[in-house]
Amino acid sequence: MTLDHVAIQTTDIAASVKWYVEHFDAQVLYQDASWAFLKMGGNKLALVDPRQHPAHVAVSVTGEQLEQASAAHGIKIDGHRDGTKGIYIKDPSGNAVELICYPPGETIYGKK
Amino acid sequence: MTLDHVAIQTTDIAASVKWYVEHFDAQVLYQDASWAFLKMGGNKLALVDPRQHPAHVAVSVTGEQLEQASAAHGIKIDGHRDGTKGIYIKDPSGNAVELICYPPGETIYGKK
Protein backbone atom coordinates (compact mmCIF):
# COMPACT_ATOMS: atom_id res chain seq x y z
CA MET A 1 0.00 0.00 0.00
CA THR A 2 1.09 3.51 -0.74
CA LEU A 3 1.71 6.37 1.62
CA ASP A 4 -0.55 8.96 -0.03
CA HIS A 5 0.22 12.02 2.06
CA VAL A 6 1.05 13.27 5.52
CA ALA A 7 -0.84 16.10 7.20
CA ILE A 8 0.81 18.48 9.63
CA GLN A 9 -0.91 21.14 11.67
CA THR A 10 -0.53 24.83 11.11
CA THR A 11 -2.14 27.81 12.79
CA ASP A 12 -2.20 29.90 9.61
CA ILE A 13 -2.93 28.00 6.41
CA ALA A 14 -2.33 30.96 4.08
CA ALA A 15 1.02 31.92 5.63
CA SER A 16 2.21 28.32 5.61
CA VAL A 17 1.20 27.74 1.99
CA LYS A 18 3.09 30.90 1.01
CA TRP A 19 6.16 29.68 2.93
CA TYR A 20 6.23 26.20 1.37
CA VAL A 21 5.71 27.67 -2.11
CA GLU A 22 8.45 30.26 -1.67
CA HIS A 23 10.97 27.95 -0.01
CA PHE A 24 10.37 24.70 -1.86
CA ASP A 25 8.43 25.50 -5.04
CA ALA A 26 5.49 23.56 -3.65
CA GLN A 27 2.56 23.22 -6.04
CA VAL A 28 -0.83 24.06 -4.49
CA LEU A 29 -3.33 21.31 -5.36
CA TYR A 30 -6.05 22.72 -3.12
CA GLN A 31 -6.48 25.44 -0.51
CA ASP A 32 -9.28 26.75 1.67
CA ALA A 33 -9.44 28.27 5.15
CA SER A 34 -9.21 24.95 6.98
CA TRP A 35 -6.58 23.07 5.00
CA ALA A 36 -4.31 23.01 1.98
CA PHE A 37 -2.88 20.22 -0.14
CA LEU A 38 0.61 20.67 -1.55
CA LYS A 39 2.70 18.65 -3.98
CA MET A 40 6.49 18.71 -3.63
CA GLY A 41 8.22 16.55 -6.17
CA GLY A 42 6.08 13.43 -6.46
CA ASN A 43 4.84 13.59 -2.87
CA LYS A 44 1.98 15.33 -1.14
CA LEU A 45 1.86 17.29 2.10
CA ALA A 46 -1.35 18.50 3.72
CA LEU A 47 -1.42 21.54 5.99
CA VAL A 48 -4.40 21.38 8.34
CA ASP A 49 -6.03 23.63 10.92
CA PRO A 50 -5.69 21.85 14.28
CA ARG A 51 -9.25 22.90 15.21
CA GLN A 52 -10.66 20.98 12.24
CA HIS A 53 -8.31 18.14 11.31
CA PRO A 54 -5.88 15.89 13.16
CA ALA A 55 -2.27 15.60 12.05
CA HIS A 56 -2.18 12.27 10.23
CA VAL A 57 -0.49 9.84 7.90
CA ALA A 58 -2.70 8.82 4.96
CA VAL A 59 -2.37 5.45 3.25
CA SER A 60 -4.05 4.93 -0.10
CA VAL A 61 -6.18 1.77 -0.17
CA THR A 62 -8.65 0.12 -2.53
CA GLY A 63 -12.39 0.14 -1.87
CA GLU A 64 -12.18 -3.50 -0.84
CA GLN A 65 -9.31 -2.87 1.58
CA LEU A 66 -11.25 0.05 3.07
CA GLU A 67 -14.36 -2.11 3.60
CA GLN A 68 -12.26 -4.80 5.28
CA ALA A 69 -10.52 -2.30 7.58
CA SER A 70 -13.84 -0.65 8.42
CA ALA A 71 -15.27 -4.01 9.47
CA ALA A 72 -12.12 -5.07 11.34
CA HIS A 73 -11.92 -1.84 13.34
CA GLY A 74 -15.68 -1.27 13.69
CA ILE A 75 -15.37 2.23 12.22
CA LYS A 76 -17.93 3.63 9.78
CA ILE A 77 -16.56 4.88 6.43
CA ASP A 78 -16.78 8.64 5.96
CA GLY A 79 -17.42 10.16 2.53
CA HIS A 80 -15.70 13.48 1.82
CA ARG A 81 -16.78 16.36 -0.40
CA ASP A 82 -13.81 15.74 -2.68
CA GLY A 83 -15.02 12.25 -3.63
CA THR A 84 -12.56 10.36 -1.44
CA LYS A 85 -13.73 8.17 1.42
CA GLY A 86 -11.91 6.79 4.39
CA ILE A 87 -11.56 5.95 8.04
CA TYR A 88 -9.13 7.06 10.73
CA ILE A 89 -7.39 4.49 12.91
CA LYS A 90 -4.53 4.87 15.41
CA ASP A 91 -1.04 3.41 15.21
CA PRO A 92 0.45 1.87 18.39
CA SER A 93 1.70 5.27 19.55
CA GLY A 94 -1.63 6.98 18.97
CA ASN A 95 -0.70 8.69 15.68
CA ALA A 96 -3.77 9.12 13.48
CA VAL A 97 -3.62 7.05 10.28
CA GLU A 98 -6.17 7.72 7.56
CA LEU A 99 -7.03 4.91 5.17
CA ILE A 100 -8.09 6.83 2.09
CA CYS A 101 -9.78 5.50 -1.03
CA TYR A 102 -9.75 7.71 -4.12
CA PRO A 103 -12.61 7.61 -6.62
CA PRO A 104 -11.78 6.26 -10.08
CA GLY A 105 -10.26 8.76 -12.49
CA GLU A 106 -9.32 12.28 -11.59
CA THR A 107 -10.12 14.15 -8.38
CA ILE A 108 -10.17 17.90 -7.82
CA TYR A 109 -6.47 17.48 -6.93
CA GLY A 110 -5.61 16.15 -10.37
CA LYS A 111 -4.51 12.58 -10.89
CA LYS A 112 -3.77 10.95 -7.58
CA MET B 1 12.17 20.41 -4.54
CA THR B 2 11.00 17.02 -3.41
CA LEU B 3 9.36 16.01 -0.17
CA ASP B 4 11.75 13.22 0.82
CA HIS B 5 10.02 11.86 3.92
CA VAL B 6 8.00 12.78 6.97
CA ALA B 7 8.94 11.67 10.47
CA ILE B 8 6.35 10.98 13.14
CA GLN B 9 7.04 10.20 16.76
CA THR B 10 6.48 6.85 18.38
CA THR B 11 7.14 5.61 21.88
CA ASP B 12 7.99 2.08 20.73
CA ILE B 13 9.89 1.83 17.46
CA ALA B 14 9.76 -1.98 17.23
CA ALA B 15 6.01 -2.20 17.90
CA SER B 16 5.28 0.56 15.40
CA VAL B 17 7.46 -0.98 12.69
CA LYS B 18 5.64 -4.29 13.16
CA TRP B 19 2.27 -2.52 12.93
CA TYR B 20 3.09 -0.62 9.71
CA VAL B 21 4.54 -3.76 8.14
CA GLU B 22 1.53 -5.89 9.09
CA HIS B 23 -1.12 -3.35 8.16
CA PHE B 24 0.38 -1.72 5.09
CA ASP B 25 3.15 -4.02 3.81
CA ALA B 26 5.69 -1.32 4.66
CA GLN B 27 9.24 -2.13 3.61
CA VAL B 28 11.84 -1.55 6.34
CA LEU B 29 14.77 0.45 4.89
CA TYR B 30 16.46 0.91 8.27
CA GLN B 31 15.73 0.26 11.92
CA ASP B 32 17.53 0.76 15.21
CA ALA B 33 16.39 1.57 18.76
CA SER B 34 15.96 5.30 18.13
CA TRP B 35 14.32 5.40 14.71
CA ALA B 36 13.16 3.45 11.69
CA PHE B 37 12.78 4.31 8.03
CA LEU B 38 9.91 2.76 6.12
CA LYS B 39 8.93 2.74 2.45
CA MET B 40 5.26 2.47 1.52
CA GLY B 41 4.67 2.57 -2.20
CA GLY B 42 7.11 5.14 -3.51
CA ASN B 43 7.10 7.25 -0.34
CA LYS B 44 9.04 7.16 2.89
CA LEU B 45 7.91 7.46 6.48
CA ALA B 46 10.29 7.76 9.42
CA LEU B 47 9.31 6.64 12.91
CA VAL B 48 11.39 8.44 15.53
CA ASP B 49 11.85 8.30 19.29
CA PRO B 50 10.65 11.66 20.66
CA ARG B 51 13.58 11.71 23.12
CA GLN B 52 16.06 11.70 20.22
CA HIS B 53 14.45 13.22 17.14
CA PRO B 54 11.80 15.85 16.41
CA ALA B 55 8.79 15.05 14.26
CA HIS B 56 9.64 16.66 10.94
CA VAL B 57 9.07 17.09 7.24
CA ALA B 58 12.20 16.44 5.15
CA VAL B 59 12.80 18.14 1.82
CA SER B 60 15.51 16.79 -0.47
CA VAL B 61 17.86 19.51 -1.67
CA THR B 62 21.12 19.73 -3.61
CA GLY B 63 24.42 20.50 -1.90
CA GLU B 64 24.31 24.02 -3.31
CA GLN B 65 20.75 24.62 -2.04
CA LEU B 66 21.79 23.33 1.39
CA GLU B 67 24.77 25.70 1.51
CA GLN B 68 22.54 28.63 0.55
CA ALA B 69 19.91 27.76 3.17
CA SER B 70 22.58 27.28 5.82
CA ALA B 71 23.95 30.75 5.10
CA ALA B 72 20.49 32.34 4.89
CA HIS B 73 19.32 30.90 8.21
CA GLY B 74 22.68 31.02 9.97
CA ILE B 75 22.48 27.32 10.84
CA LYS B 76 25.52 25.03 10.63
CA ILE B 77 25.18 21.95 8.41
CA ASP B 78 25.12 18.66 10.31
CA GLY B 79 26.70 15.52 8.84
CA HIS B 80 24.95 12.23 9.67
CA ARG B 81 26.37 8.74 10.00
CA ASP B 82 24.36 7.59 6.98
CA GLY B 83 26.19 9.98 4.63
CA THR B 84 23.36 12.52 4.41
CA LYS B 85 23.78 16.07 5.65
CA GLY B 86 21.26 18.72 6.52
CA ILE B 87 19.86 21.47 8.63
CA TYR B 88 16.59 21.89 10.51
CA ILE B 89 14.52 25.04 10.10
CA LYS B 90 10.97 25.87 11.27
CA ASP B 91 7.92 26.59 9.15
CA PRO B 92 5.65 29.52 10.16
CA SER B 93 3.74 27.31 12.61
CA GLY B 94 6.88 25.94 14.22
CA ASN B 95 6.90 22.56 12.46
CA ALA B 96 10.44 21.26 12.04
CA VAL B 97 11.54 21.05 8.40
CA GLU B 98 14.75 19.20 7.57
CA LEU B 99 16.63 20.18 4.42
CA ILE B 100 18.40 16.94 3.58
CA CYS B 101 21.12 16.39 1.01
CA TYR B 102 21.85 12.82 -0.04
CA PRO B 103 25.35 11.76 -1.04
CA PRO B 104 25.82 10.74 -4.69
CA GLY B 105 24.89 7.16 -5.52
CA GLU B 106 23.38 4.72 -3.08
CA THR B 107 22.87 5.15 0.64
CA ILE B 108 22.35 2.45 3.24
CA TYR B 109 18.63 2.91 2.49
CA GLY B 110 19.06 1.87 -1.12
CA LYS B 111 18.58 4.30 -3.95
CA LYS B 112 17.03 7.47 -2.66
PDB file of C-alpha atoms in Angstrom:
ATOM      1  CA  MET A   1       0.000   0.000   0.000  1.00  0.00           C
ATOM      2  CA  THR A   2       1.093   3.512  -0.737  1.00  0.00           C
ATOM      3  CA  LEU A   3       1.714   6.375   1.622  1.00  0.00           C
ATOM      4  CA  ASP A   4      -0.555   8.956  -0.029  1.00  0.00           C
ATOM      5  CA  HIS A   5       0.225  12.024   2.062  1.00  0.00           C
ATOM      6  CA  VAL A   6       1.053  13.273   5.519  1.00  0.00           C
ATOM      7  CA  ALA A   7      -0.835  16.102   7.204  1.00  0.00           C
ATOM      8  CA  ILE A   8       0.811  18.476   9.632  1.00  0.00           C
ATOM      9  CA  GLN A   9      -0.912  21.138  11.669  1.00  0.00           C
ATOM     10  CA  THR A  10      -0.533  24.832  11.112  1.00  0.00           C
ATOM     11  CA  THR A  11      -2.145  27.807  12.787  1.00  0.00           C
ATOM     12  CA  ASP A  12      -2.202  29.904   9.615  1.00  0.00           C
ATOM     13  CA  ILE A  13      -2.933  28.004   6.406  1.00  0.00           C
ATOM     14  CA  ALA A  14      -2.327  30.961   4.077  1.00  0.00           C
ATOM     15  CA  ALA A  15       1.020  31.924   5.626  1.00  0.00           C
ATOM     16  CA  SER A  16       2.206  28.320   5.605  1.00  0.00           C
ATOM     17  CA  VAL A  17       1.201  27.745   1.990  1.00  0.00           C
ATOM     18  CA  LYS A  18       3.093  30.896   1.011  1.00  0.00           C
ATOM     19  CA  TRP A  19       6.165  29.681   2.934  1.00  0.00           C
ATOM     20  CA  TYR A  20       6.230  26.203   1.367  1.00  0.00           C
ATOM     21  CA  VAL A  21       5.708  27.670  -2.106  1.00  0.00           C
ATOM     22  CA  GLU A  22       8.451  30.265  -1.666  1.00  0.00           C
ATOM     23  CA  HIS A  23      10.967  27.952  -0.013  1.00  0.00           C
ATOM     24  CA  PHE A  24      10.375  24.702  -1.857  1.00  0.00           C
ATOM     25  CA  ASP A  25       8.430  25.504  -5.035  1.00  0.00           C
ATOM     26  CA  ALA A  26       5.488  23.562  -3.649  1.00  0.00           C
ATOM     27  CA  GLN A  27       2.561  23.223  -6.041  1.00  0.00           C
ATOM     28  CA  VAL A  28      -0.828  24.062  -4.493  1.00  0.00           C
ATOM     29  CA  LEU A  29      -3.330  21.314  -5.355  1.00  0.00           C
ATOM     30  CA  TYR A  30      -6.054  22.716  -3.121  1.00  0.00           C
ATOM     31  CA  GLN A  31      -6.476  25.436  -0.515  1.00  0.00           C
ATOM     32  CA  ASP A  32      -9.279  26.755   1.667  1.00  0.00           C
ATOM     33  CA  ALA A  33      -9.436  28.269   5.146  1.00  0.00           C
ATOM     34  CA  SER A  34      -9.213  24.946   6.981  1.00  0.00           C
ATOM     35  CA  TRP A  35      -6.579  23.068   4.998  1.00  0.00           C
ATOM     36  CA  ALA A  36      -4.306  23.009   1.976  1.00  0.00           C
ATOM     37  CA  PHE A  37      -2.882  20.221  -0.137  1.00  0.00           C
ATOM     38  CA  LEU A  38       0.613  20.671  -1.552  1.00  0.00           C
ATOM     39  CA  LYS A  39       2.700  18.650  -3.984  1.00  0.00           C
ATOM     40  CA  MET A  40       6.485  18.711  -3.633  1.00  0.00           C
ATOM     41  CA  GLY A  41       8.223  16.547  -6.169  1.00  0.00           C
ATOM     42  CA  GLY A  42       6.082  13.433  -6.462  1.00  0.00           C
ATOM     43  CA  ASN A  43       4.838  13.593  -2.868  1.00  0.00           C
ATOM     44  CA  LYS A  44       1.977  15.328  -1.142  1.00  0.00           C
ATOM     45  CA  LEU A  45       1.855  17.288   2.102  1.00  0.00           C
ATOM     46  CA  ALA A  46      -1.353  18.501   3.718  1.00  0.00           C
ATOM     47  CA  LEU A  47      -1.422  21.540   5.991  1.00  0.00           C
ATOM     48  CA  VAL A  48      -4.399  21.380   8.340  1.00  0.00           C
ATOM     49  CA  ASP A  49      -6.030  23.632  10.921  1.00  0.00           C
ATOM     50  CA  PRO A  50      -5.691  21.847  14.281  1.00  0.00           C
ATOM     51  CA  ARG A  51      -9.246  22.900  15.208  1.00  0.00           C
ATOM     52  CA  GLN A  52     -10.656  20.983  12.241  1.00  0.00           C
ATOM     53  CA  HIS A  53      -8.312  18.144  11.309  1.00  0.00           C
ATOM     54  CA  PRO A  54      -5.882  15.887  13.163  1.00  0.00           C
ATOM     55  CA  ALA A  55      -2.274  15.600  12.051  1.00  0.00           C
ATOM     56  CA  HIS A  56      -2.182  12.271  10.228  1.00  0.00           C
ATOM     57  CA  VAL A  57      -0.489   9.836   7.902  1.00  0.00           C
ATOM     58  CA  ALA A  58      -2.697   8.817   4.959  1.00  0.00           C
ATOM     59  CA  VAL A  59      -2.371   5.453   3.255  1.00  0.00           C
ATOM     60  CA  SER A  60      -4.054   4.928  -0.104  1.00  0.00           C
ATOM     61  CA  VAL A  61      -6.177   1.771  -0.166  1.00  0.00           C
ATOM     62  CA  THR A  62      -8.645   0.122  -2.530  1.00  0.00           C
ATOM     63  CA  GLY A  63     -12.388   0.141  -1.867  1.00  0.00           C
ATOM     64  CA  GLU A  64     -12.183  -3.502  -0.836  1.00  0.00           C
ATOM     65  CA  GLN A  65      -9.307  -2.868   1.581  1.00  0.00           C
ATOM     66  CA  LEU A  66     -11.254   0.049   3.070  1.00  0.00           C
ATOM     67  CA  GLU A  67     -14.358  -2.110   3.596  1.00  0.00           C
ATOM     68  CA  GLN A  68     -12.255  -4.799   5.275  1.00  0.00           C
ATOM     69  CA  ALA A  69     -10.524  -2.298   7.577  1.00  0.00           C
ATOM     70  CA  SER A  70     -13.838  -0.652   8.425  1.00  0.00           C
ATOM     71  CA  ALA A  71     -15.274  -4.011   9.468  1.00  0.00           C
ATOM     72  CA  ALA A  72     -12.116  -5.074  11.337  1.00  0.00           C
ATOM     73  CA  HIS A  73     -11.919  -1.842  13.344  1.00  0.00           C
ATOM     74  CA  GLY A  74     -15.675  -1.270  13.685  1.00  0.00           C
ATOM     75  CA  ILE A  75     -15.372   2.227  12.224  1.00  0.00           C
ATOM     76  CA  LYS A  76     -17.927   3.628   9.776  1.00  0.00           C
ATOM     77  CA  ILE A  77     -16.563   4.877   6.428  1.00  0.00           C
ATOM     78  CA  ASP A  78     -16.776   8.639   5.962  1.00  0.00           C
ATOM     79  CA  GLY A  79     -17.415  10.163   2.526  1.00  0.00           C
ATOM     80  CA  HIS A  80     -15.702  13.480   1.823  1.00  0.00           C
ATOM     81  CA  ARG A  81     -16.778  16.361  -0.403  1.00  0.00           C
ATOM     82  CA  ASP A  82     -13.807  15.741  -2.683  1.00  0.00           C
ATOM     83  CA  GLY A  83     -15.019  12.251  -3.629  1.00  0.00           C
ATOM     84  CA  THR A  84     -12.564  10.364  -1.439  1.00  0.00           C
ATOM     85  CA  LYS A  85     -13.729   8.175   1.421  1.00  0.00           C
ATOM     86  CA  GLY A  86     -11.911   6.789   4.393  1.00  0.00           C
ATOM     87  CA  ILE A  87     -11.556   5.955   8.042  1.00  0.00           C
ATOM     88  CA  TYR A  88      -9.133   7.062  10.730  1.00  0.00           C
ATOM     89  CA  ILE A  89      -7.385   4.494  12.910  1.00  0.00           C
ATOM     90  CA  LYS A  90      -4.528   4.873  15.412  1.00  0.00           C
ATOM     91  CA  ASP A  91      -1.043   3.408  15.205  1.00  0.00           C
ATOM     92  CA  PRO A  92       0.454   1.866  18.390  1.00  0.00           C
ATOM     93  CA  SER A  93       1.703   5.274  19.554  1.00  0.00           C
ATOM     94  CA  GLY A  94      -1.629   6.984  18.968  1.00  0.00           C
ATOM     95  CA  ASN A  95      -0.701   8.688  15.683  1.00  0.00           C
ATOM     96  CA  ALA A  96      -3.771   9.118  13.479  1.00  0.00           C
ATOM     97  CA  VAL A  97      -3.618   7.052  10.282  1.00  0.00           C
ATOM     98  CA  GLU A  98      -6.173   7.717   7.558  1.00  0.00           C
ATOM     99  CA  LEU A  99      -7.027   4.909   5.165  1.00  0.00           C
ATOM    100  CA  ILE A 100      -8.086   6.827   2.087  1.00  0.00           C
ATOM    101  CA  CYS A 101      -9.779   5.503  -1.027  1.00  0.00           C
ATOM    102  CA  TYR A 102      -9.754   7.714  -4.116  1.00  0.00           C
ATOM    103  CA  PRO A 103     -12.610   7.612  -6.616  1.00  0.00           C
ATOM    104  CA  PRO A 104     -11.777   6.258 -10.079  1.00  0.00           C
ATOM    105  CA  GLY A 105     -10.256   8.756 -12.488  1.00  0.00           C
ATOM    106  CA  GLU A 106      -9.325  12.284 -11.589  1.00  0.00           C
ATOM    107  CA  THR A 107     -10.115  14.153  -8.383  1.00  0.00           C
ATOM    108  CA  ILE A 108     -10.165  17.897  -7.824  1.00  0.00           C
ATOM    109  CA  TYR A 109      -6.472  17.483  -6.934  1.00  0.00           C
ATOM    110  CA  GLY A 110      -5.614  16.154 -10.373  1.00  0.00           C
ATOM    111  CA  LYS A 111      -4.511  12.583 -10.894  1.00  0.00           C
ATOM    112  CA  LYS A 112      -3.769  10.947  -7.583  1.00  0.00           C
TER     113      LYS A 112
ATOM    114  CA  MET B   1      12.170  20.407  -4.535  1.00  0.00           C
ATOM    115  CA  THR B   2      11.005  17.021  -3.410  1.00  0.00           C
ATOM    116  CA  LEU B   3       9.357  16.013  -0.173  1.00  0.00           C
ATOM    117  CA  ASP B   4      11.746  13.219   0.820  1.00  0.00           C
ATOM    118  CA  HIS B   5      10.024  11.860   3.916  1.00  0.00           C
ATOM    119  CA  VAL B   6       8.004  12.778   6.967  1.00  0.00           C
ATOM    120  CA  ALA B   7       8.942  11.667  10.468  1.00  0.00           C
ATOM    121  CA  ILE B   8       6.346  10.976  13.136  1.00  0.00           C
ATOM    122  CA  GLN B   9       7.043  10.196  16.761  1.00  0.00           C
ATOM    123  CA  THR B  10       6.484   6.847  18.378  1.00  0.00           C
ATOM    124  CA  THR B  11       7.138   5.609  21.883  1.00  0.00           C
ATOM    125  CA  ASP B  12       7.992   2.076  20.732  1.00  0.00           C
ATOM    126  CA  ILE B  13       9.895   1.828  17.457  1.00  0.00           C
ATOM    127  CA  ALA B  14       9.765  -1.979  17.235  1.00  0.00           C
ATOM    128  CA  ALA B  15       6.014  -2.199  17.898  1.00  0.00           C
ATOM    129  CA  SER B  16       5.285   0.561  15.403  1.00  0.00           C
ATOM    130  CA  VAL B  17       7.464  -0.977  12.686  1.00  0.00           C
ATOM    131  CA  LYS B  18       5.643  -4.295  13.165  1.00  0.00           C
ATOM    132  CA  TRP B  19       2.273  -2.515  12.927  1.00  0.00           C
ATOM    133  CA  TYR B  20       3.090  -0.624   9.708  1.00  0.00           C
ATOM    134  CA  VAL B  21       4.536  -3.763   8.137  1.00  0.00           C
ATOM    135  CA  GLU B  22       1.529  -5.895   9.091  1.00  0.00           C
ATOM    136  CA  HIS B  23      -1.119  -3.346   8.161  1.00  0.00           C
ATOM    137  CA  PHE B  24       0.380  -1.725   5.085  1.00  0.00           C
ATOM    138  CA  ASP B  25       3.154  -4.019   3.812  1.00  0.00           C
ATOM    139  CA  ALA B  26       5.687  -1.322   4.663  1.00  0.00           C
ATOM    140  CA  GLN B  27       9.243  -2.130   3.610  1.00  0.00           C
ATOM    141  CA  VAL B  28      11.838  -1.547   6.342  1.00  0.00           C
ATOM    142  CA  LEU B  29      14.767   0.447   4.891  1.00  0.00           C
ATOM    143  CA  TYR B  30      16.464   0.915   8.268  1.00  0.00           C
ATOM    144  CA  GLN B  31      15.730   0.258  11.915  1.00  0.00           C
ATOM    145  CA  ASP B  32      17.527   0.758  15.210  1.00  0.00           C
ATOM    146  CA  ALA B  33      16.394   1.569  18.755  1.00  0.00           C
ATOM    147  CA  SER B  34      15.957   5.304  18.131  1.00  0.00           C
ATOM    148  CA  TRP B  35      14.320   5.398  14.710  1.00  0.00           C
ATOM    149  CA  ALA B  36      13.162   3.445  11.686  1.00  0.00           C
ATOM    150  CA  PHE B  37      12.781   4.313   8.025  1.00  0.00           C
ATOM    151  CA  LEU B  38       9.908   2.760   6.117  1.00  0.00           C
ATOM    152  CA  LYS B  39       8.933   2.738   2.447  1.00  0.00           C
ATOM    153  CA  MET B  40       5.256   2.475   1.522  1.00  0.00           C
ATOM    154  CA  GLY B  41       4.668   2.570  -2.198  1.00  0.00           C
ATOM    155  CA  GLY B  42       7.111   5.142  -3.512  1.00  0.00           C
ATOM    156  CA  ASN B  43       7.097   7.251  -0.344  1.00  0.00           C
ATOM    157  CA  LYS B  44       9.045   7.161   2.887  1.00  0.00           C
ATOM    158  CA  LEU B  45       7.910   7.464   6.484  1.00  0.00           C
ATOM    159  CA  ALA B  46      10.294   7.759   9.418  1.00  0.00           C
ATOM    160  CA  LEU B  47       9.312   6.638  12.910  1.00  0.00           C
ATOM    161  CA  VAL B  48      11.385   8.444  15.526  1.00  0.00           C
ATOM    162  CA  ASP B  49      11.852   8.297  19.292  1.00  0.00           C
ATOM    163  CA  PRO B  50      10.645  11.660  20.663  1.00  0.00           C
ATOM    164  CA  ARG B  51      13.582  11.708  23.117  1.00  0.00           C
ATOM    165  CA  GLN B  52      16.056  11.698  20.218  1.00  0.00           C
ATOM    166  CA  HIS B  53      14.446  13.215  17.139  1.00  0.00           C
ATOM    167  CA  PRO B  54      11.798  15.849  16.415  1.00  0.00           C
ATOM    168  CA  ALA B  55       8.794  15.046  14.262  1.00  0.00           C
ATOM    169  CA  HIS B  56       9.638  16.656  10.939  1.00  0.00           C
ATOM    170  CA  VAL B  57       9.071  17.091   7.238  1.00  0.00           C
ATOM    171  CA  ALA B  58      12.202  16.443   5.153  1.00  0.00           C
ATOM    172  CA  VAL B  59      12.796  18.135   1.818  1.00  0.00           C
ATOM    173  CA  SER B  60      15.506  16.787  -0.472  1.00  0.00           C
ATOM    174  CA  VAL B  61      17.862  19.513  -1.666  1.00  0.00           C
ATOM    175  CA  THR B  62      21.122  19.727  -3.613  1.00  0.00           C
ATOM    176  CA  GLY B  63      24.424  20.503  -1.898  1.00  0.00           C
ATOM    177  CA  GLU B  64      24.306  24.016  -3.305  1.00  0.00           C
ATOM    178  CA  GLN B  65      20.751  24.617  -2.043  1.00  0.00           C
ATOM    179  CA  LEU B  66      21.794  23.328   1.386  1.00  0.00           C
ATOM    180  CA  GLU B  67      24.773  25.697   1.513  1.00  0.00           C
ATOM    181  CA  GLN B  68      22.545  28.632   0.552  1.00  0.00           C
ATOM    182  CA  ALA B  69      19.912  27.761   3.168  1.00  0.00           C
ATOM    183  CA  SER B  70      22.577  27.280   5.823  1.00  0.00           C
ATOM    184  CA  ALA B  71      23.952  30.753   5.103  1.00  0.00           C
ATOM    185  CA  ALA B  72      20.489  32.343   4.888  1.00  0.00           C
ATOM    186  CA  HIS B  73      19.321  30.900   8.205  1.00  0.00           C
ATOM    187  CA  GLY B  74      22.680  31.019   9.973  1.00  0.00           C
ATOM    188  CA  ILE B  75      22.483  27.316  10.838  1.00  0.00           C
ATOM    189  CA  LYS B  76      25.519  25.030  10.628  1.00  0.00           C
ATOM    190  CA  ILE B  77      25.179  21.950   8.411  1.00  0.00           C
ATOM    191  CA  ASP B  78      25.124  18.655  10.311  1.00  0.00           C
ATOM    192  CA  GLY B  79      26.695  15.517   8.839  1.00  0.00           C
ATOM    193  CA  HIS B  80      24.945  12.234   9.670  1.00  0.00           C
ATOM    194  CA  ARG B  81      26.367   8.738  10.002  1.00  0.00           C
ATOM    195  CA  ASP B  82      24.361   7.588   6.983  1.00  0.00           C
ATOM    196  CA  GLY B  83      26.185   9.976   4.629  1.00  0.00           C
ATOM    197  CA  THR B  84      23.362  12.523   4.409  1.00  0.00           C
ATOM    198  CA  LYS B  85      23.778  16.066   5.654  1.00  0.00           C
ATOM    199  CA  GLY B  86      21.263  18.717   6.516  1.00  0.00           C
ATOM    200  CA  ILE B  87      19.856  21.474   8.632  1.00  0.00           C
ATOM    201  CA  TYR B  88      16.588  21.889  10.512  1.00  0.00           C
ATOM    202  CA  ILE B  89      14.521  25.041  10.099  1.00  0.00           C
ATOM    203  CA  LYS B  90      10.975  25.873  11.269  1.00  0.00           C
ATOM    204  CA  ASP B  91       7.915  26.589   9.153  1.00  0.00           C
ATOM    205  CA  PRO B  92       5.652  29.519  10.157  1.00  0.00           C
ATOM    206  CA  SER B  93       3.738  27.309  12.606  1.00  0.00           C
ATOM    207  CA  GLY B  94       6.880  25.938  14.223  1.00  0.00           C
ATOM    208  CA  ASN B  95       6.896  22.562  12.458  1.00  0.00           C
ATOM    209  CA  ALA B  96      10.436  21.263  12.036  1.00  0.00           C
ATOM    210  CA  VAL B  97      11.540  21.052   8.398  1.00  0.00           C
ATOM    211  CA  GLU B  98      14.749  19.200   7.566  1.00  0.00           C
ATOM    212  CA  LEU B  99      16.626  20.179   4.424  1.00  0.00           C
ATOM    213  CA  ILE B 100      18.397  16.942   3.578  1.00  0.00           C
ATOM    214  CA  CYS B 101      21.118  16.392   1.014  1.00  0.00           C
ATOM    215  CA  TYR B 102      21.851  12.820  -0.035  1.00  0.00           C
ATOM    216  CA  PRO B 103      25.354  11.763  -1.039  1.00  0.00           C
ATOM    217  CA  PRO B 104      25.818  10.745  -4.689  1.00  0.00           C
ATOM    218  CA  GLY B 105      24.893   7.156  -5.523  1.00  0.00           C
ATOM    219  CA  GLU B 106      23.378   4.716  -3.082  1.00  0.00           C
ATOM    220  CA  THR B 107      22.868   5.152   0.637  1.00  0.00           C
ATOM    221  CA  ILE B 108      22.353   2.452   3.244  1.00  0.00           C
ATOM    222  CA  TYR B 109      18.632   2.908   2.489  1.00  0.00           C
ATOM    223  CA  GLY B 110      19.065   1.872  -1.123  1.00  0.00           C
ATOM    224  CA  LYS B 111      18.584   4.304  -3.950  1.00  0.00           C
ATOM    225  CA  LYS B 112      17.028   7.472  -2.660  1.00  0.00           C
TER     226      LYS B 112
END
